[in-house]
PDB file of C-alpha atoms in Angstrom:
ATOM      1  CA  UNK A  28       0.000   0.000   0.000  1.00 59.00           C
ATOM      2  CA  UNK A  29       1.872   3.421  -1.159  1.00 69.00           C
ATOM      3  CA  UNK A  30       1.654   6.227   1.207  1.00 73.00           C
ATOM      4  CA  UNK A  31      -0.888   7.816  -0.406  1.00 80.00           C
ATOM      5  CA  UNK A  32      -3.913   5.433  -0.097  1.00 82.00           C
ATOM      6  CA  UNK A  33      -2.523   4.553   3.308  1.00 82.00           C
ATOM      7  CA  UNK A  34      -3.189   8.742   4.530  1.00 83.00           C
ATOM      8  CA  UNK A  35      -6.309   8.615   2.488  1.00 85.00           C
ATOM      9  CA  UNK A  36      -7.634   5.615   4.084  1.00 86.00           C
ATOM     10  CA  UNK A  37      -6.485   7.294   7.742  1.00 88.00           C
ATOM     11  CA  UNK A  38      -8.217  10.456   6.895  1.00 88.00           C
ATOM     12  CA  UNK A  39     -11.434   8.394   6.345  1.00 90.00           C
ATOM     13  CA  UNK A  40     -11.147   6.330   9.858  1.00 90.00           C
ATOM     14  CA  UNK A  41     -10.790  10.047  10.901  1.00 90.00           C
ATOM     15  CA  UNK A  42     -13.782  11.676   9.429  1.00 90.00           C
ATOM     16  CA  UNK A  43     -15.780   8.689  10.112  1.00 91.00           C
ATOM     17  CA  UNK A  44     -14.851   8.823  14.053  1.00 91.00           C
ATOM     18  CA  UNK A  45     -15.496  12.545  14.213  1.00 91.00           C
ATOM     19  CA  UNK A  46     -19.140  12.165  12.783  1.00 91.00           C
ATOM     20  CA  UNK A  47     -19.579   9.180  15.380  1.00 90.00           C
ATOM     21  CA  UNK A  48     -18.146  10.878  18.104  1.00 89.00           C
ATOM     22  CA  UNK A  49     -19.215  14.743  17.916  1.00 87.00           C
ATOM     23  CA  UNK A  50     -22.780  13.597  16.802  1.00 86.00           C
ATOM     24  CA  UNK A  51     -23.666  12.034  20.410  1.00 83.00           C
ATOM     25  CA  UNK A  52     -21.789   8.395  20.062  1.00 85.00           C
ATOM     26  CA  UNK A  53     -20.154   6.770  23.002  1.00 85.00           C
ATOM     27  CA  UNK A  54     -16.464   6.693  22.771  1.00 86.00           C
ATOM     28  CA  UNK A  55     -15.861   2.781  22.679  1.00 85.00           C
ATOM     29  CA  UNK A  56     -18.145   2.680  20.270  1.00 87.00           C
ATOM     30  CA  UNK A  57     -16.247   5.039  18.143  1.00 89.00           C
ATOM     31  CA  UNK A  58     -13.124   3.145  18.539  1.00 88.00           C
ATOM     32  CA  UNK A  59     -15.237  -0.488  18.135  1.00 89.00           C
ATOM     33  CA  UNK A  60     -16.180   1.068  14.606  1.00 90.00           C
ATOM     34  CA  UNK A  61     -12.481   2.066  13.254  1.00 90.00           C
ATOM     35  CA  UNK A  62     -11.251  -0.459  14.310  1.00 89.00           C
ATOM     36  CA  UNK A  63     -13.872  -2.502  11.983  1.00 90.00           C
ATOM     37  CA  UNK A  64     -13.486  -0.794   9.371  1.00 90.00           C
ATOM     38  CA  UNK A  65      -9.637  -0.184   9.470  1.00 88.00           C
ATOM     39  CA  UNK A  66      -9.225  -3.709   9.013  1.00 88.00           C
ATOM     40  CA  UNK A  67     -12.326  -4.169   6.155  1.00 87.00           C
ATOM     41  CA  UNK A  68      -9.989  -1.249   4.180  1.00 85.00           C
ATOM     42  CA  UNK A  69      -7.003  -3.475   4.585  1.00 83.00           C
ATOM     43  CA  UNK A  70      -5.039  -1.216   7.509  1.00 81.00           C
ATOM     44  CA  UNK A  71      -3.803  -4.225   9.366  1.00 75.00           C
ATOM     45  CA  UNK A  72      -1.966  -2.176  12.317  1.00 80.00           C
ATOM     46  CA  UNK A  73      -4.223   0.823  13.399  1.00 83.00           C
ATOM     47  CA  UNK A  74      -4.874   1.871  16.612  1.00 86.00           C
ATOM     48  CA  UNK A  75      -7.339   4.270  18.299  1.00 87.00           C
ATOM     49  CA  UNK A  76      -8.335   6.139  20.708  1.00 86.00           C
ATOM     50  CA  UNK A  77     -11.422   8.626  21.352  1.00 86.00           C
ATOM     51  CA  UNK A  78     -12.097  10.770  23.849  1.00 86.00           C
ATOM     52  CA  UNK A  79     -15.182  13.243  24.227  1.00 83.00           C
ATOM     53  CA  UNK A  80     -12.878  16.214  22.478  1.00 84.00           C
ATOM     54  CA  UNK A  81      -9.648  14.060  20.883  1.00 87.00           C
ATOM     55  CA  UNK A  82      -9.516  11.252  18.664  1.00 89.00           C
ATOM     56  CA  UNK A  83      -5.731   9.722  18.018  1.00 88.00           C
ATOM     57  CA  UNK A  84      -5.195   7.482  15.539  1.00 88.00           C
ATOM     58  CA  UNK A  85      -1.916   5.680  13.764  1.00 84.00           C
ATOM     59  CA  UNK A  86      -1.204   3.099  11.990  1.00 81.00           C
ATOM     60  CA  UNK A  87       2.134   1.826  11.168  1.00 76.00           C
ATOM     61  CA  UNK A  88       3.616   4.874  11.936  1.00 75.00           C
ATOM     62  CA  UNK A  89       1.487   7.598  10.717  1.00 78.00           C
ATOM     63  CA  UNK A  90      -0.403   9.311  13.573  1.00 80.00           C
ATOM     64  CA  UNK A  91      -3.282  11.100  13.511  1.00 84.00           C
ATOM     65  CA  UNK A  92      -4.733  13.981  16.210  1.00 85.00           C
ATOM     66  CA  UNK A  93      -8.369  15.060  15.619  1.00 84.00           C
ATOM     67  CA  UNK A  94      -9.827  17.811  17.911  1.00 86.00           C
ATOM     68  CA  UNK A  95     -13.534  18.493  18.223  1.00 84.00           C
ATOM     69  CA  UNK A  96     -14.785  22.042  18.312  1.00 78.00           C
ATOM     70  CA  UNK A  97     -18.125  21.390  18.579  1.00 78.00           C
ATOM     71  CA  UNK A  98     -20.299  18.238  19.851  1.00 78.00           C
ATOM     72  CA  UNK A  99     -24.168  17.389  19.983  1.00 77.00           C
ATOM     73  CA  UNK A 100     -26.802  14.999  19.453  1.00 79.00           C
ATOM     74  CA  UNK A 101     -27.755  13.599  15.658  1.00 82.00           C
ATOM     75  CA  UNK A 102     -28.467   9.768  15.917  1.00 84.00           C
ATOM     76  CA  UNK A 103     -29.618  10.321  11.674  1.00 87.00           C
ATOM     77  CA  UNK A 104     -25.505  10.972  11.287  1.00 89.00           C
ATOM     78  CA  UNK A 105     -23.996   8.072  13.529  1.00 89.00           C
ATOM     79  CA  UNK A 106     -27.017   5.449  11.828  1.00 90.00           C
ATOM     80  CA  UNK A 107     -25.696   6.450   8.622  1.00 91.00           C
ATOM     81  CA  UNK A 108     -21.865   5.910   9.809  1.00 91.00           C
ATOM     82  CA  UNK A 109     -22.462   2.865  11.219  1.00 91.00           C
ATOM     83  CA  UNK A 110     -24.403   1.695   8.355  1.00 92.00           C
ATOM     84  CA  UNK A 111     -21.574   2.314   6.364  1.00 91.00           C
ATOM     85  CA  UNK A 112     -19.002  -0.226   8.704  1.00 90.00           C
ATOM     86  CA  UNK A 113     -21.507  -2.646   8.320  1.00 91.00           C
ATOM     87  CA  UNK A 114     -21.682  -2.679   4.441  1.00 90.00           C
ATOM     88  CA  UNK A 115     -17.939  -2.773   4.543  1.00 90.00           C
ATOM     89  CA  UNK A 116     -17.213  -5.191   7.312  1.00 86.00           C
ATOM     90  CA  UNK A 117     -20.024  -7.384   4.950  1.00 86.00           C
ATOM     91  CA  UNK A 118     -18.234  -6.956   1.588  1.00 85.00           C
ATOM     92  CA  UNK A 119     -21.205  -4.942   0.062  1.00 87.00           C
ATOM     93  CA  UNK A 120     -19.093  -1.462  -0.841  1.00 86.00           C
ATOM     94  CA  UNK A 121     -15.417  -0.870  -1.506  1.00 87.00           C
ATOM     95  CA  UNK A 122     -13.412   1.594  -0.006  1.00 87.00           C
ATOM     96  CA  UNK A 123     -14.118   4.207  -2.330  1.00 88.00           C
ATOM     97  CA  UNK A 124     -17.891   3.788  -2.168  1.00 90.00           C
ATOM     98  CA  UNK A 125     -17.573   4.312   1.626  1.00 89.00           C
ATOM     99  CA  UNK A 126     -15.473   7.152   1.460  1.00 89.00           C
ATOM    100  CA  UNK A 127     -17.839   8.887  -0.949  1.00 91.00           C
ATOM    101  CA  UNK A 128     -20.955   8.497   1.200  1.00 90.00           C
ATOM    102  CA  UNK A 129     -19.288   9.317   4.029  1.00 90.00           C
ATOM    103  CA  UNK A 130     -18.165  12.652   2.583  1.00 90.00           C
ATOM    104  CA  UNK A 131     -21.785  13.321   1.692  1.00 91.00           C
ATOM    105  CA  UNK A 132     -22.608  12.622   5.177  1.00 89.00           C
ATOM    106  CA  UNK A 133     -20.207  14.707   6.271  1.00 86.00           C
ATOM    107  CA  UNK A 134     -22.005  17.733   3.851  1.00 88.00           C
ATOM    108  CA  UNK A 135     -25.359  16.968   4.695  1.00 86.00           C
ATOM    109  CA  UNK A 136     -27.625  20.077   5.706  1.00 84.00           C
ATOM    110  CA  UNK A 137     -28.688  20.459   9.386  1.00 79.00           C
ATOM    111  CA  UNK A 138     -32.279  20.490   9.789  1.00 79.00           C
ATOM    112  CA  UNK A 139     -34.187  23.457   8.602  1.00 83.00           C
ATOM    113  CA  UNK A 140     -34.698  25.776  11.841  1.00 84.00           C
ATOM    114  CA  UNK A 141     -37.795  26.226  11.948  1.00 85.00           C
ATOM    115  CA  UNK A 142     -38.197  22.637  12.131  1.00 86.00           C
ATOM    116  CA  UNK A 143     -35.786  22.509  15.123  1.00 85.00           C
ATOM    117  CA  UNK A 144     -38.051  25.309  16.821  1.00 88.00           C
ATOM    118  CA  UNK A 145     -41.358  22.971  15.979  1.00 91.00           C
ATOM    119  CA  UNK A 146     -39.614  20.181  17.698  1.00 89.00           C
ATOM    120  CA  UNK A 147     -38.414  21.908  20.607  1.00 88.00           C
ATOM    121  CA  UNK A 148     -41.957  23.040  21.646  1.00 90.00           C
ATOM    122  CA  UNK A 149     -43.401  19.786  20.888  1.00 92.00           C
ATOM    123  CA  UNK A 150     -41.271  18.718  23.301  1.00 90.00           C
ATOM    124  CA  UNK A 151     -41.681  21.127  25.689  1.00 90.00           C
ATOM    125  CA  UNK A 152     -45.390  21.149  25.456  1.00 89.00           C
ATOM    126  CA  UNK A 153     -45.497  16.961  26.296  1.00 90.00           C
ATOM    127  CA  UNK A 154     -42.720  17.316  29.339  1.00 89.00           C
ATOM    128  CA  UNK A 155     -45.858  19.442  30.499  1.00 88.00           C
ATOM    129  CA  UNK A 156     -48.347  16.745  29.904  1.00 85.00           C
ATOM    130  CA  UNK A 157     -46.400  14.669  32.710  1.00 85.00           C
ATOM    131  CA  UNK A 158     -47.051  17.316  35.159  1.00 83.00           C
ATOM    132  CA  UNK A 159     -49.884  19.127  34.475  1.00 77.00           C
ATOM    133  CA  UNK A 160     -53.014  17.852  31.809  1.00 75.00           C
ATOM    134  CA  UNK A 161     -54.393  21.542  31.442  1.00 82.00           C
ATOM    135  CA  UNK A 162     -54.683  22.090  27.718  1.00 88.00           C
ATOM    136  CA  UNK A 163     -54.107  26.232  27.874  1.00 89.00           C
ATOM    137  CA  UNK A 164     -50.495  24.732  30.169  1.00 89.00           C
ATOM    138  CA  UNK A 165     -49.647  22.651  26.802  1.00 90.00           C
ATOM    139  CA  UNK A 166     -50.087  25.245  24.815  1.00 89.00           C
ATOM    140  CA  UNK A 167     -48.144  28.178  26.500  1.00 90.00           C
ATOM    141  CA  UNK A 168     -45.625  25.213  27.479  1.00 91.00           C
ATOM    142  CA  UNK A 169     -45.547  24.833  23.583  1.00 92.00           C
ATOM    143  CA  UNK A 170     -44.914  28.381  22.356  1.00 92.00           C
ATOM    144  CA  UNK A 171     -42.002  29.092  25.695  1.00 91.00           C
ATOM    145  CA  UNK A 172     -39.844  26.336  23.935  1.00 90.00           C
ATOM    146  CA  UNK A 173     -40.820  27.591  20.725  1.00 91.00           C
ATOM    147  CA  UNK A 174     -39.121  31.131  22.160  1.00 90.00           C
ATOM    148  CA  UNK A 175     -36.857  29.728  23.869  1.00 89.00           C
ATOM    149  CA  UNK A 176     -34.857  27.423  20.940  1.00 87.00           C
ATOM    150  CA  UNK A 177     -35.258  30.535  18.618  1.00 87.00           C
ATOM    151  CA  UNK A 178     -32.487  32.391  20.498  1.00 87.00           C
ATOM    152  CA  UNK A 179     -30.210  28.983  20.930  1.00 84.00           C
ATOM    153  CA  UNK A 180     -28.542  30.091  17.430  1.00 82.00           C
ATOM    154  CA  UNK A 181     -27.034  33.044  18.478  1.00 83.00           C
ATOM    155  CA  UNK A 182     -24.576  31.500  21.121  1.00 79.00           C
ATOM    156  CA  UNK A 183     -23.458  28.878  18.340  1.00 74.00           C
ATOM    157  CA  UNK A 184     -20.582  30.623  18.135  1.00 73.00           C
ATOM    158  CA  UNK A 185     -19.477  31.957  20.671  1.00 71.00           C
ATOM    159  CA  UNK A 186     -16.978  31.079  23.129  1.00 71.00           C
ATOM    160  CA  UNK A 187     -19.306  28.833  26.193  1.00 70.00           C
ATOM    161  CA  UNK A 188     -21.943  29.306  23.919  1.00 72.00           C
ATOM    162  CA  UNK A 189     -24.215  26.203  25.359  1.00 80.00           C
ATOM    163  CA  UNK A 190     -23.383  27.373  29.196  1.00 83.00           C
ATOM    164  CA  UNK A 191     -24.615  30.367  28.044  1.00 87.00           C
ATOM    165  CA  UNK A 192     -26.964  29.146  25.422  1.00 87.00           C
ATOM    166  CA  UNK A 193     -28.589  26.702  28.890  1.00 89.00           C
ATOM    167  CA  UNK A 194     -28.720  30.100  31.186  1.00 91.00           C
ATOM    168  CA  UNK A 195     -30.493  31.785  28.463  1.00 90.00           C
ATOM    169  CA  UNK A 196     -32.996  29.345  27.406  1.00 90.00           C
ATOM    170  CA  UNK A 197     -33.589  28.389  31.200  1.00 91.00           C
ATOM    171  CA  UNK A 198     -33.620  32.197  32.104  1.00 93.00           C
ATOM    172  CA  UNK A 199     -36.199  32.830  29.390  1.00 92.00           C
ATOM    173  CA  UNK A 200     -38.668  29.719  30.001  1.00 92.00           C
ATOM    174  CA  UNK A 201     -38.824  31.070  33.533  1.00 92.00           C
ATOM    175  CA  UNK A 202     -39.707  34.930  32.732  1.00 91.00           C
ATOM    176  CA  UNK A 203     -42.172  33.998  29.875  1.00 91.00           C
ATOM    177  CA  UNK A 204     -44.416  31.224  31.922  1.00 91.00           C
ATOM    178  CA  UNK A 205     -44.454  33.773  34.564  1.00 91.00           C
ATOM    179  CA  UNK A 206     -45.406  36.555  32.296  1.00 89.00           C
ATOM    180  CA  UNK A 207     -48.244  34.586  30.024  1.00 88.00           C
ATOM    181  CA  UNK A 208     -49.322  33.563  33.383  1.00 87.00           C
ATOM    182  CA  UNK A 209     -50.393  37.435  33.889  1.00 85.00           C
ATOM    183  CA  UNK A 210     -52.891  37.066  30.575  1.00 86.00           C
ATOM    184  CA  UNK A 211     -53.851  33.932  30.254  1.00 83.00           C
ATOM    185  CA  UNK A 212     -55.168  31.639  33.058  1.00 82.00           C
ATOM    186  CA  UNK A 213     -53.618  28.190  32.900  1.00 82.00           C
ATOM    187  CA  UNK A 214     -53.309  25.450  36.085  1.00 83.00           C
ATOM    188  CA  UNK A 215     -49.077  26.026  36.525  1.00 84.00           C
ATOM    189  CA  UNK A 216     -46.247  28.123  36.070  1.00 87.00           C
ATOM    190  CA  UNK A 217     -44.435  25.216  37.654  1.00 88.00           C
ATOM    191  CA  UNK A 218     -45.611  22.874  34.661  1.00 89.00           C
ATOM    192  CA  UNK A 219     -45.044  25.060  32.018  1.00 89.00           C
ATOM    193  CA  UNK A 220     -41.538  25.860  32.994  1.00 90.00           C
ATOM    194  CA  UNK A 221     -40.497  22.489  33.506  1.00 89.00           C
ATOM    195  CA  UNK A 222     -41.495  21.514  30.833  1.00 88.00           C
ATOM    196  CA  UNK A 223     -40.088  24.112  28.593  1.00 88.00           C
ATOM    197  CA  UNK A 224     -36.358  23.396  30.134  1.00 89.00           C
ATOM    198  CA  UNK A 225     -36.836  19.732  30.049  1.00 88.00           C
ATOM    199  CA  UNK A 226     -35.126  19.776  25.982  1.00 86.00           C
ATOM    200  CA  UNK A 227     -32.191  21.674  27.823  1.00 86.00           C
ATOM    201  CA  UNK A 228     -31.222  19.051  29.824  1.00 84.00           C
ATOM    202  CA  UNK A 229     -28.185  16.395  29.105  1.00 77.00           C
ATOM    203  CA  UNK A 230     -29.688  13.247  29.462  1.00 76.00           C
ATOM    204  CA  UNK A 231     -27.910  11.703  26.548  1.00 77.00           C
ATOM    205  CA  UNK A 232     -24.839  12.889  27.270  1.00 80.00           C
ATOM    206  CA  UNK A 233     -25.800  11.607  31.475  1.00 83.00           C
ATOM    207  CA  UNK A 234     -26.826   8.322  29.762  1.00 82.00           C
ATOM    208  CA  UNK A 235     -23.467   7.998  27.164  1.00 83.00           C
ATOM    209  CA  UNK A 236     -20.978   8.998  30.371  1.00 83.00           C
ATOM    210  CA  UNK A 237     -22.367   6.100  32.345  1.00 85.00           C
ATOM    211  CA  UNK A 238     -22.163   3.959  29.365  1.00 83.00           C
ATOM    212  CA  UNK A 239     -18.514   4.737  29.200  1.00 82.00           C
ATOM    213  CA  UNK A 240     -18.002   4.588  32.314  1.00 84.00           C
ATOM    214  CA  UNK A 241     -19.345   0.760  32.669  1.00 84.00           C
ATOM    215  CA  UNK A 242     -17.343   0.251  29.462  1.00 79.00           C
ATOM    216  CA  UNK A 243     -13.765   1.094  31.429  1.00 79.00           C
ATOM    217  CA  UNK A 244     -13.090   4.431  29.862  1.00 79.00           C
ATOM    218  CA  UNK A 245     -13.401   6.092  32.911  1.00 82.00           C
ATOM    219  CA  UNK A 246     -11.380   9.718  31.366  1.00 81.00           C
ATOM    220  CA  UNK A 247     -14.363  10.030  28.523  1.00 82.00           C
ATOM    221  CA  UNK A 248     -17.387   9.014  31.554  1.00 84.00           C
ATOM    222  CA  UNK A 249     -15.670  11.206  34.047  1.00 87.00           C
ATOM    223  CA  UNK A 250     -15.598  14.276  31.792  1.00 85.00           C
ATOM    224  CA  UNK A 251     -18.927  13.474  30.030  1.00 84.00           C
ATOM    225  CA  UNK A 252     -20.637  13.609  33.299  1.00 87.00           C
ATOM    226  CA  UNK A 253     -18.868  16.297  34.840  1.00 88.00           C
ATOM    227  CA  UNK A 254     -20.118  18.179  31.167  1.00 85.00           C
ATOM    228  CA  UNK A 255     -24.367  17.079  31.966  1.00 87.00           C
ATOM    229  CA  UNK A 256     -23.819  18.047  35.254  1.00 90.00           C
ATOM    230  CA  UNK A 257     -22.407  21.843  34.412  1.00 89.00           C
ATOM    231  CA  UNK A 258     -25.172  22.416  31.673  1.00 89.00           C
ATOM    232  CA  UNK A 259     -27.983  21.015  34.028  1.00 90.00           C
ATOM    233  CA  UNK A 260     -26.399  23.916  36.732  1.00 92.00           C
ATOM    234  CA  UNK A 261     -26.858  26.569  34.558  1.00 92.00           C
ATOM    235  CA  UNK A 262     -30.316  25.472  33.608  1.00 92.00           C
ATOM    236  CA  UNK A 263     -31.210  25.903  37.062  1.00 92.00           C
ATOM    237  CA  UNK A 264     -29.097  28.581  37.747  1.00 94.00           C
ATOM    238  CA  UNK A 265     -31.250  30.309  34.756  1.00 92.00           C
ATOM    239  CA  UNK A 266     -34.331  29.904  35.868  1.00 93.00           C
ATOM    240  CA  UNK A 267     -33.659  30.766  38.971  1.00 93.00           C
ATOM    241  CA  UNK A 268     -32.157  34.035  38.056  1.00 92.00           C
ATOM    242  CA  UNK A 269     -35.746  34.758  36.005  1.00 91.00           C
ATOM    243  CA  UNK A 270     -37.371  33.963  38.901  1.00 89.00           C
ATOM    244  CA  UNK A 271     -36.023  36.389  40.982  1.00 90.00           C
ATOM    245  CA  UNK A 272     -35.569  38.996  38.285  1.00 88.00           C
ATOM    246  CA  UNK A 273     -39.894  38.761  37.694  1.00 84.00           C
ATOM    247  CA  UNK A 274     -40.145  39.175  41.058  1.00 84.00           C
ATOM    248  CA  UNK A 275     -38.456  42.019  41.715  1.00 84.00           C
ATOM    249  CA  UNK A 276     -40.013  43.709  38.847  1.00 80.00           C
ATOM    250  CA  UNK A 277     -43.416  42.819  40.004  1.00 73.00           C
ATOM    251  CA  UNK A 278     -42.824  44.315  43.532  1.00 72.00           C
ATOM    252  CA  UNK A 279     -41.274  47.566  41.687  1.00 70.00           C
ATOM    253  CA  UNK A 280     -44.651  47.835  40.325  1.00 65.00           C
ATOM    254  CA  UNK A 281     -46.707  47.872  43.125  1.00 55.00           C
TER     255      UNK A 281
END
């Protein structure tokens, strides 16, 4: 194998574990699928190992570092990837069919927004059915998360951006159940903001961290439940903060 194919077929072992691993997948499951599909390309000697920001790969030699800007949740993505290690591991595509669906994979479109804000309040308005059955509670429940995923874009890029992005949201639901509570007269505030910060909260990433965890890779559990554990604080820390910030407001006003 000339050095060429050998770095091409690396780079695709890399793409394919940063799809897998900044889309939501557990980390021994990212290394379980290059490690597959190294050996259905022909890399005999490759090595890996994925953590929830780092991937590091080599084989024979040529090493590989992969950092991860940016993680979150699309099980569409790692079906796709792993649908892909299965074909190969089964004979069905070559190499360079893989590596050309996986490259579209990589360029596929997120979902259109406004299809992400539909979702979020549909959410938001059934984590309110658990706790309250009022129908005028669904429906406020279902515009707050509506509201509150509409401003989630602007803190994609910025520097803590989900920290700030779970204050925000949790700061928001809090303020606007309190305020529609003022016009319209539904059962509970408590219902409605539950159930609005309910799509906030990490428990994916809660649920992957004590997978790895149980798997041995106690660095990538550790960290990953340290990570639900910070954005579930500023959730709180949020709504708390609109709380208090309505409340003072309504006493200015009297």
């Amino acid at each position: 194998m000339d050095n060429e194919m050998r770095k091409r077929k690396i780079d695709f072992l890399c793409l394919a574990s940063r799809l897998l691993l900044e889309n939501g997948s557990e980390t021994y499951r990212v290394e379980e699928t290059a490690i597959r599909m190294a050996k259905s390309i022909g890399l005999s000697s490759f090595s890996i190992s994925a953590f929830p920001t780092t991937i590091l790969l080599d084989s024979d030699g040529y090493a590989h570092v992969v950092r991860l800007n940016k993680r979150g949740t699309n099980t569409m993505r790692i079906a796709q990837v792993n649908a892909i290690s299965r074909r190969l591991s089964a004979g069905e595509i070559d190499f360079e069919e893989a590596e050309s669906i996986l490259h579209r994979i990589e360029n596929m479109p997120p979902p259109a927004p406004w299809k992400q804000k539909i979702a979020y309040g549909i959410s938001s308005a059934f984590f309110c059915l658990l706790l309250c059955s009022d129908i005028r509670t669904f429906i406020v429940s279902f515009f707050i998360g509506i509201l509150t995923q509409s401003v989630q874009p602007f803190f994609s890029n910025v520097e803590m951006g989900t920290l700030f992005g779970n204050f925000t949201g949790g700061f928001l639901t809090a303020v606007l159940a309190q305020f529609a509570h003022l016009f319209i007269p539904f059962d509970s505030v408590n219902a409605a903001i539950s159930g609005g910060i309910m799509p906030l909260l990490s428990g994916l990433l809660m649920t992957t961290a004590v997978r790895d965890t149980m798997f041995g890779d106690l660095v990538s559990g550790i960290a990953r439940g340290a990570e639900a554990i910070l954005l579930a604080v500023f959730v709180a820390l949020g709504v708390y903060v609109g709380l208090e910030v309505f409340a003072i407001v309504g006493r200015l006003a009297v």
